[in-house]
Structures are given as C-alpha cells and as structure tokens.
C-alpha cells in the first residue's frame, strides 16, 4: 500500500485526519517523562500515529503535581497530546507479546530506558530489528551507552556537569539551574530532527537505522557559543549574571517601572538607541563608539542608559523603541508571554481533543502551509486506547494491506 493509502487506513482506525506531513507513520513510544514524550508529541502533532506504551502505574509525570487541571498533572498534559495510551506489564508474557507486535509494526520506536534496560524484554534494537528490519529505533540516554551508561540521566544533573549552571547566576551568586528542564527539551528536539533525517534516508534507500541521543551531547551542542568558547577559543566562560560576554548593552535595565531588556548588537543599533534616548553624544564618545569600547566601559555606559530609561516605564519604552525597530523587551511572567503572543496574532493556545475532553495546550511551533498540524486528541487517560490498539494489532488492518 502506498503512503496515502496507509494514512487513510490509519485515519479510519485511529480517528486522525491524515493531513499532517507525517500521516501514515506509526510511532511506538516507549519513552517516559520529558525528552522522549516531547519528541513524540511533536511527531504526533505532525500526523504520526503515536502509541504511548506505559507501565501499569503510568508515566511518572502523571503524578508530578501541582499544578493540576481537573486533577491531572499539567506536566503530563504538556507533552502527551495526540497520542494513544496502552498500559503493559513487560514482565507478563502476554503483554510482552503485544509490545513485540507493536515494535514489529512500527515505522519508528522511541525509548529512553537505561542502557540495556529493554534487553531482557527483547525490545532492544538488535531484537526489534530482526522482526522489523526497516525500523527507525531512537534511543535517548543521559550519558551515552559507553562508560557513562550507568549514570542516571536527569536533566538537572546534566545542567550541572555540562557547565551550564556555572554560567547561570551572578558573578557573586551560587550557580543556578534553568527555570525549565532545558536539556530534556533540547534533546527531544534533536531526537525529532534525527528521526526525520532517518525517515528521509529510509524513503531514499528503504533502510532503517538506529538513532542515538544523550542529554550531555545535546547540552554541549545547545550551549553553542559558550561551549565553543572553550572548544574553539580555549576560554572557560564564567557567570556574568544577565550580561553578555561579547555585547553591550545586552541586559535587563531598570526603568521608571519594571525591567527592560536592551539589546544593541552593533554600532547602527547603538547609534539609533542613543538618539531615541536623547543621548546622541554617547554614540560618538570614544568610550562607546565600538563594540570593544562599550565592553570595556560598561559601568559608565550603564549609568547613562539607566538615567534616561528612568523617564518611562518598561511597557512604554517597549512600545516606543519597538516602533523604531530597536530590540528590547520587558521582563514578564509566563502569563505576560502568552498574552503578548496572543496580541501578536500567534495564537499560542490550542484546544487538544474533542467533545467534553478539550484541553488547552501550547501550539506546535512549526506552521506548515500545505500539511497543517492538528490537535485531534487530548492527552490520553492511562490505558485509554488499550482495546483499540490490541484490536488493530490482532487484525489484518495492522498490516496496512487491502
């Protein structure tokens, strides 16, 4: 059956519209918590049929409360829309057979067990590929499958050992973690990118492959200029609070009411900023007339800028400076961020699901002109789709043939 036929058949069975760019792709999701589920949710948004395999107790994040919505953890709800849930006890022979059949039918399998954790269930790559030679098998670990295989793979640990926390905080403060599990999220994005690359290769050659990711490698890649400072330049970066190591002004500053980020990355922007703040003389001052000079004289320049910014509120400056095309932003809470996106017409909130179970979620980040994403399924209740998935696996429908 061709791809359009596969998508149509899956739509008939699982109730998705089949319009997304990954329609017809079946994903067996053996991942838990964040990095894997975030990846598979993005794939599901794009039309893939994602079957979330959970333990009988369910994904750990179902119990990570508060906050909650109707007694369900918002953490779980944030990364599991558009999926089907089946609860399996992999120690049970019958449930394990269901897992094997699902792995054999899948185009993509995603897992984030400890290295070797699926071996005893014969769900490791070598076992699955014997039953499904074309499978794309994505494994997410904390520190790889070599000498770091035994290390627990928690985002906070990676924030610590990667050097990220050494960069977060003020010069005289203790190191801080990010306000979110940033390396889980980055690894989830990398996993999605790797899977899409492998799917393209499969389209060209018919061959599947193993796709391996680990949090530490994703962290070092995601730290970009900071990791390059050491790798490429031999410099170990340190905490600078909210300042940028190479640019100034590029930090939050107090205004008459609230804090405002000012970002002037080059001379034309700085000159325009000085004109807007009625300090045109600062643009030609030898202490400030080049990026290097501004970096060397941050203290006096900061005093000048803050004195002028005190004349208006952060909101007023944001409106005024933005109209001039100058990069700036008030520091807001998450509510303010969502409200700004709404004001800008970005429609950040979408309802996932139908009928009585429609849950507000954050919009998929990619907009496709020809193959739009959809939000047909609310994050599933534990084992919600067990009968559907088992029926699908037990019939000729699972083979996607007429």
C-alpha angles and dihedrals in degrees: 000000000000122000095262090052091049091051091049092050093049090048090054092050103038102027101239118136096237096224102115125099092254097046110142094030115120117209122193103204112202092160129114141200112006126323096054098035092049090052094048093046090057089050090048091050087056091056105271116142102239119193110194112210111206136177117252087264092050134229111331091238091066085078099041099111148196119070103057141172113208089341093307121117112252088213091064093041091052096066108026111064121128093029137116119226128216122173115216134177102216090197088064114085095219094048090045089054089055090051091050092051092049091050089049092053098043126102089202132024120193122191138164103185119139110279106282093012094120096044096092090053092050089240096117119115096263091051096044095046092057089061096034111029094177096051122129103219114194118193123189119194136166100240107002132266098282127073090330094057094104096053116103110251105226122150093227092055090052092048086056102044097037092064094247094118090051086063097047121084135028127308091258100036133087117264115275133209120231116266090249137034090269099170093050087054094045091048090050090053091047089049091053090049091049093049092050090050091050091048090054090050089050090052089054100042109014089237126126124204146185117270114199128193135170132192096236095054090046089049094052091047092046092051087066109167093023095055089041089054087070102029096045104022104029091234123131106215119219139198114292100170108228095339125108118235094225108024137059133217091030107124145077116286132188118253133184086286123008136351124293128197111226116195120182107165100174143021098266091053092047092049091050091048092052090052092050091051093046094245100112091150090067091065092064097036107120089229092060109025097102136034090251092050093048091050091052094049103039095136100060093038091052091054092052094048095046092049090057096041091056088073094076140023123264090251092052093047091048092056094043099044094041090057087057091052094249117146111245140129138185117239106249138173121251091269089058091049093053091045092051091051089051091049090052091053095247092130094217096181122068130175113239117204137017139260117008093346105068113141126193109239137167115271121256107262098231125073116203120198095203106024109035122196119245136209102209100141129055115219102288127251112240111287090355095144099038096116093044095049094044091049091049093050092048097054140062087257087078090063091057093225130126 
